[in-house]
C-alpha cells in the first residue's frame, strides 16, 4: 500500500492513457480528448507535489526509489509533457483522427519517464528505458504518410534497439561480476574487499550500460540519431523528445553514478542522504578506470559534436537538434564535477532548457504549419509578419546561447561555477569556446527573422499563428526566460530542497 | 546443476559469440529486417549471460535476489518481442512509402 501510494502519479497517468485510448473510440471531440489527458497530467503533477514532503524511501522492495531526485525529475517530465500537449493541441501535424492514440501514447511515455527518474534496479532501468524508447519510435513516425517522418522513425528504432541491446549486455556483465541488481547493492559491493579489486570486465559492463543511458540523452558518440529524428518527426514530438526523455535520462544517470558508484573523496562509504554536504560527493574511481577523465572527455566531445555540426545547417529543426546535443554536453559537465553543486546546476539548467527549447520548437512548428517548411528561408522576415513570434523566438535563441540577462545565462553560470569550483579550468574553457561557436548559428536564425526581407509568400487569412491559446502560451514560455534571468533564487532553492532528500 | 560452474566459460563464450555476431550483423546488414535479426541475437546473448551467471551464483550469495537473473531473461524475451513488433510495423511503413527496406536507401534526412 505504501508502495502503491508512492507511485500514485504513475497510476493516474496509466489510467489516463488507457481511458483516452478507449474513450477515443466513441468521443471524437478534440477538446474532450485534450482536456482529459491534460487533467491526468495535472493530477499526476499535483500528486508529485504532495509526495515531495515524504521522506526518502525504497518502494517495491528496492525496485524503485522515492526521493527528491525522483520527484523532481518525475514532476518535471510531467510538466514538460503538459506543455508539449498544449503545443500538439494547436499543431496541424497531428491528424484529428489519430489524436486519441497520440494522447494515449504521450501519457504512457510520461509513465515511462517517471519510472526512469525513480528506477533503482537494473530491471526497472531497462523496462523504463524501453517503455520510453518504444513509444518514442512510434511517435517519431506519427506522420505516417510523410516519408521523412517514417524514415526518422526507422533510424530511431535501428539505433535505439542496438543501444538498448548493448546496454542490457553491459548490465549482464555487471551482474555477473557483482551479483547485484540494485544500484544501492552496487555501492555496497564497492565497499567490500571484492569491490576494491573488481576485474576489468566490470568496467566494460559499466561502460556498455553508460552507452545505453548516454544514448537517451544523446551524448556523443551515441548522438547520430538525434538530428534525423528531430527533423523528420512532427514538431511537437521533436520538442517532447528534446526535453522530457533527456531530463529523465539525466536523472537516471545522476542516480546511476551517485547511488551506484558514489564514494567519499577519501574513499570511505558515501551516505547518499547527506548529498548536500558540499564536500561529500565523489565517485568511485578505480585504478582500472578513471571516471573523471572519461566524463570530461565525453562532455567536451558532446559539446563539440553538437555545435560544430550545427554550423552548416539550414533546417531550423535540425539546428535545434544539434543544439540539444550541445546542451546535453553542457549538462554532462555538471556530472563531471561530481559535486552536489554540479548536480544542482544540472537540475536548474534542465528547467530553463525546457522553457527555451520547447519555445523555439513551438515557433518552428508554427512556421512549418503555415509555410510548409522549417528552413531558414521560411523564417526570413518573420518579424514583419508576426512580430510577437519573432521576438519570442529571439528571446529563446539568445537564452539558448546564454546571453545575459536571460535565464540561459544564469543556468550556464551555475554550471560553469560548479566546474570552476573543482578547478577544471580546461573544461570550463572548452565550454566557453562552445558557447561562442553556438552564438553563430543562433544568430543566423535571428538574423533571418529580423534583418532579412520576407522571401516566400505568406498565406492570406487565418494562419496557425493566429490561434489565441498559442499566442498566450508562447508568451508564457518567453516571460519566465526574462524573469528567471533576473530573479532565479526561488527555483534554485526548490532544486536544493529536492536534492536534500536522497534515497539509496 | 552442480556441474554447471565447470561449464560456465562455455556458456559465457557462447553468449559473447551470439552478441558479437548479432552486432556484426546489425552493423553490416543493409536490409532493415537483417538489422533487427542482428539486434535479436544481441539480446539473446545478454539473456543467456543472465541465466548462466545466475546459475553460477545460486547458493553462493545469501540474499533475496537468487532468481532475478532468470526473471530478467524472461523480461528480455518479452521486450524483444515488443520491439520486433514495433520495428516491423515501421519497416512496413517504410516499404509502403518507398518500395524498399534497404536501410542505406533511407537518405531523405541528412545534412
XYZ file of C-alpha atoms in Angstrom:
615
model
C 0.000 0.000 0.000
C 2.830 2.360 0.884
C 4.494 1.485 -2.407
C 1.290 1.993 -4.373
C 0.862 5.396 -2.782
C 4.416 6.248 -3.788
C 3.706 5.567 -7.457
C 0.210 7.105 -7.449
C 1.163 9.762 -10.054
C 2.178 6.998 -12.448
C -1.038 5.104 -11.776
C -3.051 8.200 -12.657
C -1.109 8.583 -15.899
C -1.627 4.916 -16.771
C -5.363 5.119 -16.222
C -5.490 8.370 -18.190
C -3.652 6.768 -21.069
C -5.947 3.741 -21.191
C -9.084 5.844 -20.722
C -8.335 8.085 -23.703
C -7.470 5.114 -25.874
C -10.863 3.531 -25.168
C -12.980 6.698 -24.898
C -11.446 7.958 -28.145
C -13.305 5.211 -29.965
C -16.629 6.933 -29.239
C -15.879 10.524 -28.333
C -14.486 12.326 -31.354
C -14.469 15.712 -29.637
C -10.937 17.198 -29.821
C -11.380 19.367 -26.748
C -12.596 16.433 -24.642
C -9.589 14.310 -25.594
C -7.225 17.159 -24.887
C -8.708 18.115 -21.538
C -8.912 14.559 -20.175
C -5.231 13.975 -20.990
C -4.370 17.362 -19.523
C -6.401 16.536 -16.422
C -4.491 13.324 -15.771
C -1.175 15.161 -16.223
C -2.274 17.889 -13.809
C -3.472 15.358 -11.219
C -0.178 13.475 -11.558
C 1.731 16.724 -11.106
C -0.316 17.566 -8.033
C 0.325 14.126 -6.548
C 4.054 14.609 -7.129
C 3.858 17.878 -5.203
C 2.048 16.067 -2.383
C 4.619 13.280 -2.325
C 7.533 15.717 -2.242
C 7.012 16.145 1.500
C 7.517 12.444 2.219
C 10.889 11.210 3.438
C 13.162 9.235 1.128
C 12.355 5.518 0.966
C 12.614 2.410 -1.182
C 9.413 1.185 -2.820
C 8.503 -2.277 -4.110
C 11.369 -3.910 -2.195
C 14.028 -1.670 -3.679
C 12.881 -1.744 -7.304
C 12.278 1.976 -7.327
C 13.275 4.770 -5.002
C 11.110 7.588 -3.763
C 13.229 10.648 -3.101
C 13.749 14.259 -4.097
C 15.584 13.388 -7.290
C 12.795 11.055 -8.458
C 10.085 13.531 -7.512
C 11.880 16.417 -9.203
C 12.579 14.667 -12.488
C 9.197 12.887 -12.468
C 7.280 16.109 -11.855
C 9.450 17.893 -14.385
C 8.752 15.257 -17.061
C 5.025 15.586 -16.438
C 5.329 19.377 -16.627
C 7.242 19.211 -19.932
C 4.743 16.696 -21.330
C 1.874 19.029 -20.402
C 3.470 21.962 -22.250
C 4.053 19.800 -25.307
C 0.462 18.583 -25.119
C -0.747 22.172 -25.500
C 1.628 22.546 -28.419
C 0.249 19.373 -30.026
C -3.311 20.601 -29.498
C -2.637 23.700 -31.614
C -0.471 21.897 -34.184
C -1.678 20.824 -37.609
C 0.830 17.999 -37.856
C -1.161 15.601 -35.673
C -4.202 14.496 -37.668
C -7.548 14.728 -35.858
C -8.484 11.061 -36.335
C -5.222 9.911 -34.739
C -5.386 12.166 -31.722
C -6.745 9.622 -29.197
C -3.801 7.319 -29.985
C -1.424 10.258 -29.846
C -2.570 11.420 -26.410
C -2.596 7.858 -25.133
C 0.987 7.250 -26.298
C 2.197 10.563 -24.878
C 0.690 9.789 -21.454
C 2.192 6.294 -21.499
C 5.528 7.890 -22.370
C 5.161 10.074 -19.282
C 4.737 6.973 -17.100
C 7.974 5.575 -18.534
C 9.708 8.864 -17.778
C 8.540 8.834 -14.146
C 9.895 5.304 -13.743
C 13.172 6.292 -15.389
C 13.573 9.051 -12.819
C 12.982 6.684 -9.909
C 14.421 3.335 -11.096
C 16.884 1.864 -8.636
C 17.127 -1.664 -10.032
C 18.599 -2.800 -13.351
C 15.344 -4.439 -14.391
C 13.387 -1.247 -13.725
C 16.003 0.815 -15.548
C 15.720 -1.483 -18.559
C 11.912 -1.566 -18.513
C 11.594 2.201 -18.092
C 14.072 2.979 -20.856
C 12.386 0.512 -23.212
C 8.925 1.920 -22.425
C 10.135 5.385 -23.322
C 12.104 4.223 -26.370
C 9.436 2.062 -27.989
C 6.794 4.760 -27.584
C 9.211 7.361 -28.949
C 9.746 5.264 -32.099
C 6.029 5.276 -32.803
C 5.708 8.990 -32.026
C 8.593 9.884 -34.362
C 6.760 8.182 -37.228
C 3.386 9.642 -36.381
C 3.018 11.498 -39.699
C 2.884 8.133 -41.359
C 2.036 9.401 -44.848
C 5.180 11.573 -44.803
C 8.299 9.718 -45.981
C 10.576 11.868 -43.805
C 8.695 11.068 -40.628
C 8.720 7.333 -41.386
C 12.435 7.471 -42.144
C 13.079 9.279 -38.844
C 11.226 6.525 -37.060
C 13.214 3.793 -38.881
C 16.536 5.421 -37.986
C 15.417 5.876 -34.403
C 14.393 2.238 -34.000
C 17.612 0.941 -35.619
C 19.934 2.989 -33.389
C 17.692 2.657 -30.348
C 17.362 -1.117 -30.390
C 21.115 -1.504 -30.844
C 21.834 0.871 -27.966
C 19.448 -0.955 -25.652
C 20.933 -4.352 -26.645
C 24.410 -3.054 -25.798
C 23.119 -1.669 -22.502
C 21.457 -4.936 -21.500
C 24.609 -6.919 -22.294
C 26.563 -4.471 -20.159
C 24.097 -4.985 -17.304
C 24.530 -8.746 -17.574
C 28.294 -8.336 -17.168
C 27.860 -6.038 -14.160
C 25.511 -8.586 -12.609
C 27.930 -11.406 -13.390
C 30.807 -9.748 -11.575
C 28.958 -8.200 -8.641
C 25.898 -10.424 -8.201
C 23.952 -7.229 -7.552
C 20.882 -5.885 -9.281
C 20.167 -2.713 -7.368
C 22.251 0.436 -7.562
C 22.321 0.505 -3.783
C 23.696 -3.033 -3.806
C 26.347 -1.981 -6.283
C 27.547 0.740 -3.927
C 27.626 -1.724 -1.036
C 29.625 -4.117 -3.223
C 32.320 -1.498 -3.782
C 32.754 -1.155 -0.031
C 33.737 -4.852 0.268
C 37.247 -6.210 -0.447
C 35.869 -7.845 -3.631
C 34.729 -4.456 -4.848
C 38.117 -2.869 -4.335
C 39.726 -5.408 -6.671
C 36.936 -5.686 -9.231
C 38.077 -7.096 -12.575
C 38.202 -5.073 -15.769
C 35.136 -6.964 -17.015
C 33.013 -4.986 -14.550
C 34.144 -1.693 -16.040
C 33.480 -2.966 -19.559
C 29.941 -3.748 -18.383
C 29.512 -0.362 -16.710
C 30.753 1.387 -19.835
C 28.278 -0.522 -22.011
C 25.480 0.406 -19.606
C 26.610 4.024 -19.760
C 26.409 3.829 -23.560
C 22.721 2.890 -23.327
C 21.971 5.697 -20.890
C 24.063 8.169 -22.893
C 22.028 7.262 -25.937
C 18.884 8.553 -24.231
C 20.415 11.959 -23.509
C 22.152 11.902 -26.939
C 25.692 12.125 -25.601
C 28.366 11.738 -28.281
C 29.160 9.337 -29.897
C 25.620 7.943 -29.386
C 24.052 11.110 -30.822
C 23.783 10.185 -34.512
C 20.044 9.577 -34.396
C 19.179 12.984 -32.909
C 19.285 15.344 -35.943
C 17.480 12.930 -38.264
C 14.758 12.124 -35.759
C 14.131 15.725 -34.681
C 13.993 16.892 -38.289
C 11.665 14.154 -39.504
C 9.331 13.791 -36.516
C 6.267 16.028 -36.100
C 7.438 19.239 -34.401
C 5.596 18.733 -31.080
C 7.156 15.274 -30.865
C 10.616 16.717 -31.542
C 10.026 19.227 -28.764
C 8.942 16.450 -26.396
C 11.878 14.189 -27.274
C 14.373 17.014 -26.893
C 13.280 17.762 -23.325
C 11.456 15.043 -21.425
C 13.488 11.848 -22.110
C 16.640 13.915 -21.804
C 15.618 15.123 -18.352
C 14.608 11.662 -17.155
C 17.781 10.214 -18.686
C 19.931 12.734 -16.831
C 18.054 11.974 -13.619
C 18.760 8.294 -14.167
C 22.406 8.983 -14.980
C 22.776 11.034 -11.796
C 21.251 8.210 -9.751
C 23.370 5.641 -11.586
C 26.591 7.410 -10.708
C 25.752 8.751 -7.261
C 23.923 5.743 -5.832
C 25.864 3.118 -7.797
C 29.400 4.471 -7.555
C 29.263 7.296 -5.031
C 32.064 7.292 -2.554
C 33.501 9.990 -0.353
C 36.574 11.648 -1.751
C 38.746 9.985 0.896
C 37.449 6.564 -0.220
C 35.066 5.908 2.662
C 31.475 4.915 2.034
C 29.152 7.703 0.978
C 25.968 8.330 2.904
C 23.824 9.394 -0.023
C 21.370 11.128 2.260
C 23.887 13.879 3.090
C 24.429 14.723 -0.511
C 24.073 18.432 0.047
C 27.072 18.486 2.343
C 29.293 20.458 -0.047
C 32.348 18.236 0.132
C 30.616 14.871 0.448
C 30.317 13.666 -3.103
C 32.961 11.935 -5.146
C 32.556 8.971 -7.430
C 34.271 5.660 -7.066
C 37.473 5.872 -9.039
C 39.451 2.688 -9.505
C 42.885 2.179 -10.952
C 41.217 0.321 -13.820
C 39.062 3.183 -14.912
C 39.277 6.928 -14.459
C 35.690 8.182 -14.398
C 36.531 11.845 -14.018
C 38.642 11.873 -17.151
C 36.104 9.785 -19.035
C 33.251 12.136 -18.176
C 35.309 15.209 -19.063
C 36.139 13.768 -22.482
C 32.546 12.630 -23.031
C 31.145 16.054 -22.107
C 33.670 18.022 -24.207
C 33.204 15.696 -27.188
C 29.411 16.012 -26.982
C 29.592 19.819 -26.914
C 31.912 19.970 -29.918
C 29.956 17.406 -31.961
C 26.718 19.328 -31.430
C 28.000 22.838 -32.005
C 30.330 22.190 -34.932
C 27.790 20.115 -36.855
C 25.113 22.803 -36.352
C 27.152 25.476 -38.127
C 26.408 24.402 -41.706
C 22.716 23.512 -41.288
C 19.800 25.337 -42.853
C 16.833 23.433 -41.350
C 15.910 25.131 -38.099
C 14.652 21.915 -36.512
C 17.978 20.297 -37.390
C 19.891 23.220 -35.882
C 17.820 22.870 -32.711
C 18.588 19.134 -32.694
C 22.325 19.773 -32.820
C 21.914 22.473 -30.194
C 20.167 19.941 -27.965
C 23.198 17.645 -28.321
C 25.445 20.545 -27.307
C 23.220 21.242 -24.309
C 23.469 17.598 -23.259
C 27.226 18.219 -23.241
C 26.853 21.292 -21.030
C 24.698 19.329 -18.605
C 27.103 16.374 -18.544
C 29.640 18.944 -17.394
C 27.689 19.209 -14.141
C 28.016 15.452 -13.648
C 31.738 15.672 -14.369
C 32.263 17.837 -11.313
C 30.949 15.039 -9.050
C 29.708 17.565 -6.529
C 26.272 18.434 -5.215
C 26.760 21.898 -6.747
C 27.160 20.295 -10.178
C 24.009 18.195 -9.811
C 22.013 21.198 -8.606
C 23.250 23.083 -11.658
C 22.049 20.277 -13.958
C 18.579 20.264 -12.388
C 18.372 24.064 -12.514
C 19.554 24.160 -16.130
C 17.088 21.446 -17.123
C 14.080 23.587 -16.139
C 15.380 26.607 -18.021
C 16.381 24.478 -21.004
C 12.825 23.144 -21.188
C 11.353 26.654 -21.322
C 13.679 27.937 -24.021
C 13.908 24.817 -26.172
C 10.197 23.993 -26.263
C 9.577 27.644 -27.065
C 11.963 27.567 -30.013
C 10.367 24.363 -31.328
C 6.953 25.952 -30.855
C 7.780 28.824 -33.194
C 9.438 26.423 -35.662
C 6.269 24.308 -35.601
C 4.025 27.302 -36.360
C 6.285 28.348 -39.246
C 6.169 24.809 -40.621
C 2.368 24.649 -40.261
C 1.948 27.943 -42.113
C 4.673 27.894 -44.758
C 5.202 24.160 -45.179
C 8.849 24.003 -44.155
C 11.345 24.875 -41.437
C 14.307 26.080 -43.471
C 15.981 29.402 -42.776
C 14.265 30.850 -45.853
C 10.874 30.184 -44.271
C 11.919 32.277 -41.287
C 13.032 35.271 -43.346
C 11.220 38.445 -42.407
C 9.124 36.814 -39.684
C 9.364 39.979 -37.604
C 7.419 41.927 -40.244
C 4.761 39.240 -40.498
C 4.280 38.091 -36.936
C 6.350 40.288 -34.612
C 5.167 38.533 -31.436
C 6.532 35.153 -32.548
C 9.750 36.627 -33.937
C 10.509 38.478 -30.707
C 9.736 35.429 -28.544
C 11.916 33.285 -30.828
C 14.766 35.783 -30.449
C 14.385 35.558 -26.653
C 14.557 31.732 -26.807
C 17.567 31.749 -29.128
C 19.575 34.239 -27.070
C 18.626 32.383 -23.915
C 19.881 29.142 -25.503
C 23.143 30.921 -26.319
C 23.421 32.018 -22.697
C 23.433 35.764 -23.094
C 22.636 37.894 -20.022
C 20.162 38.939 -18.717
C 18.244 35.872 -19.942
C 17.674 32.696 -17.954
C 20.052 30.627 -20.076
C 22.886 32.772 -18.784
C 22.092 32.017 -15.147
C 21.838 28.298 -15.922
C 25.238 28.311 -17.620
C 26.628 30.454 -14.821
C 25.795 27.786 -12.224
C 27.264 25.036 -14.421
C 30.495 26.972 -15.017
C 30.633 27.867 -11.350
C 30.442 24.188 -10.358
C 33.152 23.292 -12.884
C 35.449 26.089 -11.725
C 34.777 25.061 -8.131
C 36.549 21.777 -8.912
C 39.349 23.676 -10.688
C 38.617 22.092 -14.070
C 39.795 25.140 -15.989
C 40.333 23.277 -19.252
C 36.727 22.036 -19.347
C 35.402 25.497 -18.495
C 37.471 26.949 -21.325
C 36.109 24.367 -23.788
C 32.543 25.095 -22.678
C 33.142 28.842 -23.047
C 34.535 28.322 -26.532
C 31.494 26.222 -27.397
C 29.104 28.943 -26.231
C 30.847 31.323 -28.615
C 30.557 28.838 -31.504
C 26.870 28.343 -30.736
C 26.284 32.111 -30.950
C 26.965 31.884 -34.690
C 24.119 29.580 -35.597
C 21.593 31.015 -33.154
C 22.278 34.488 -34.516
C 21.924 33.117 -38.047
C 18.276 32.262 -37.301
C 17.688 35.600 -35.544
C 19.238 37.461 -38.487
C 16.982 35.666 -40.982
C 13.928 36.557 -38.902
C 14.723 40.154 -38.097
C 17.123 41.667 -40.634
C 16.226 39.939 -43.877
C 13.283 40.679 -46.130
C 10.484 38.116 -46.449
C 11.094 35.736 -49.330
C 8.146 33.392 -49.526
C 4.524 34.437 -49.999
C 2.600 34.427 -46.733
C -0.845 32.796 -46.873
C -3.772 35.175 -46.562
C -6.441 34.892 -43.895
C -6.284 32.914 -40.677
C -2.998 31.076 -40.156
C -1.955 28.834 -37.241
C -0.141 31.896 -35.860
C -3.471 33.477 -35.002
C -4.523 30.757 -32.538
C -5.230 32.579 -29.271
C -4.003 29.785 -26.996
C -0.808 29.518 -28.997
C -0.134 33.246 -28.600
C -0.778 33.103 -24.872
C 1.460 30.093 -24.389
C 4.363 31.410 -26.410
C 4.367 34.468 -24.151
C 4.052 32.241 -21.078
C 7.215 30.442 -22.207
C 9.137 33.606 -23.097
C 8.407 35.625 -19.961
C 9.993 33.156 -17.490
C 13.133 33.315 -19.610
C 13.321 37.007 -18.743
C 12.190 36.694 -15.130
C 14.438 33.767 -14.232
C 17.359 35.703 -15.685
C 16.903 38.359 -13.012
C 15.226 36.573 -10.099
C 16.135 32.906 -10.024
C 16.529 32.240 -6.313
C 13.146 30.545 -5.695
C 13.921 27.958 -8.393
C 17.414 27.355 -7.065
C 16.055 26.933 -3.529
C 13.479 24.446 -4.811
C 16.220 22.427 -6.521
C 18.317 22.454 -3.330
C 15.337 21.318 -1.234
C 14.682 18.471 -3.658
C 18.265 17.278 -3.671
C 18.464 17.220 0.114
C 16.066 14.237 0.181
C 18.002 11.437 -1.463
C 17.350 7.712 -1.083
C 19.680 4.812 -1.623
C 23.277 -28.408 -11.774
C 26.467 -28.806 -9.806
C 28.420 -29.294 -12.972
C 27.282 -26.021 -14.426
C 30.014 -23.980 -12.783
C 32.571 -26.083 -14.630
C 30.978 -25.355 -17.934
C 30.326 -21.699 -17.204
C 33.080 -20.387 -19.503
C 31.486 -22.279 -22.385
C 28.137 -20.581 -21.758
C 29.763 -17.175 -21.462
C 31.801 -17.631 -24.627
C 28.694 -18.748 -26.458
C 26.779 -15.704 -25.181
C 29.635 -13.431 -26.227
C 29.669 -15.034 -29.683
C 25.916 -14.545 -30.031
C 26.304 -10.912 -29.032
C 29.252 -10.296 -31.372
C 27.643 -11.985 -34.365
C 24.476 -10.003 -33.678
C 26.433 -6.747 -33.513
C 28.282 -7.544 -36.734
C 25.024 -8.431 -38.466
C 23.326 -5.263 -37.196
C 26.189 -3.089 -38.418
C 26.845 -4.823 -41.736
C 23.360 -5.783 -42.933
C 21.660 -3.428 -45.352
C 18.140 -4.802 -45.090
C 16.265 -3.420 -42.094
C 14.931 -6.906 -41.289
C 18.523 -8.194 -41.202
C 19.499 -5.429 -38.782
C 16.676 -6.353 -36.409
C 17.616 -10.024 -36.604
C 21.099 -8.975 -35.514
C 19.680 -6.997 -32.598
C 17.618 -10.022 -31.636
C 20.812 -12.107 -31.450
C 22.468 -9.461 -29.261
C 19.527 -9.562 -26.847
C 19.624 -13.358 -26.725
C 23.335 -13.206 -25.893
C 22.530 -10.950 -22.955
C 19.671 -13.197 -21.794
C 21.942 -16.258 -21.883
C 24.535 -14.336 -19.873
C 21.972 -13.571 -17.176
C 20.864 -17.176 -16.881
C 24.438 -18.502 -16.816
C 25.630 -16.032 -14.185
C 22.547 -16.688 -12.076
C 23.117 -20.458 -12.176
C 26.701 -19.888 -11.070
C 25.638 -17.701 -8.182
C 22.840 -19.937 -6.918
C 23.595 -20.790 -3.317
C 26.786 -18.739 -3.305
C 25.220 -15.465 -2.310
C 22.754 -15.444 0.516
C 20.465 -12.620 -0.459
C 16.985 -12.470 -1.873
C 17.997 -11.936 -5.483
C 18.553 -15.602 -6.281
C 16.034 -15.738 -9.124
C 16.466 -12.260 -10.553
C 18.713 -13.354 -13.391
C 16.152 -15.815 -14.712
C 13.353 -13.280 -14.396
C 15.488 -10.707 -16.142
C 15.987 -13.011 -19.108
C 12.212 -13.552 -19.331
C 11.715 -9.804 -19.454
C 14.343 -9.547 -22.187
C 12.431 -12.080 -24.287
C 9.135 -10.220 -23.801
C 10.629 -6.820 -24.599
C 12.432 -8.224 -27.639
C 9.066 -9.360 -28.959
C 7.520 -5.931 -28.364
C 10.438 -4.214 -30.021
C 10.226 -6.555 -33.003
C 6.505 -5.835 -33.367
C 7.041 -2.072 -33.416
C 10.130 -2.328 -35.634
C 8.349 -4.492 -38.189
C 5.388 -2.103 -38.262
C 7.788 0.727 -39.011
C 9.563 -1.325 -41.684
C 6.171 -1.961 -43.296
C 5.521 1.791 -43.424
C 8.956 2.362 -44.943
C 8.218 -0.249 -47.586
C 4.860 1.383 -48.239
C 6.419 4.787 -48.833
C 9.470 3.806 -50.913
C 9.146 0.168 -52.008
C 12.417 -0.890 -50.346
C 13.539 -1.793 -46.842
C 17.191 -1.137 -47.582
C 18.483 0.966 -44.670
C 21.129 2.549 -46.934
C 18.403 3.976 -49.116
C 16.826 5.868 -46.230
C 18.623 9.085 -47.093
C 15.975 11.800 -47.234
C 17.173 13.236 -43.946
C 20.773 14.338 -43.998
C 22.920 17.400 -43.514
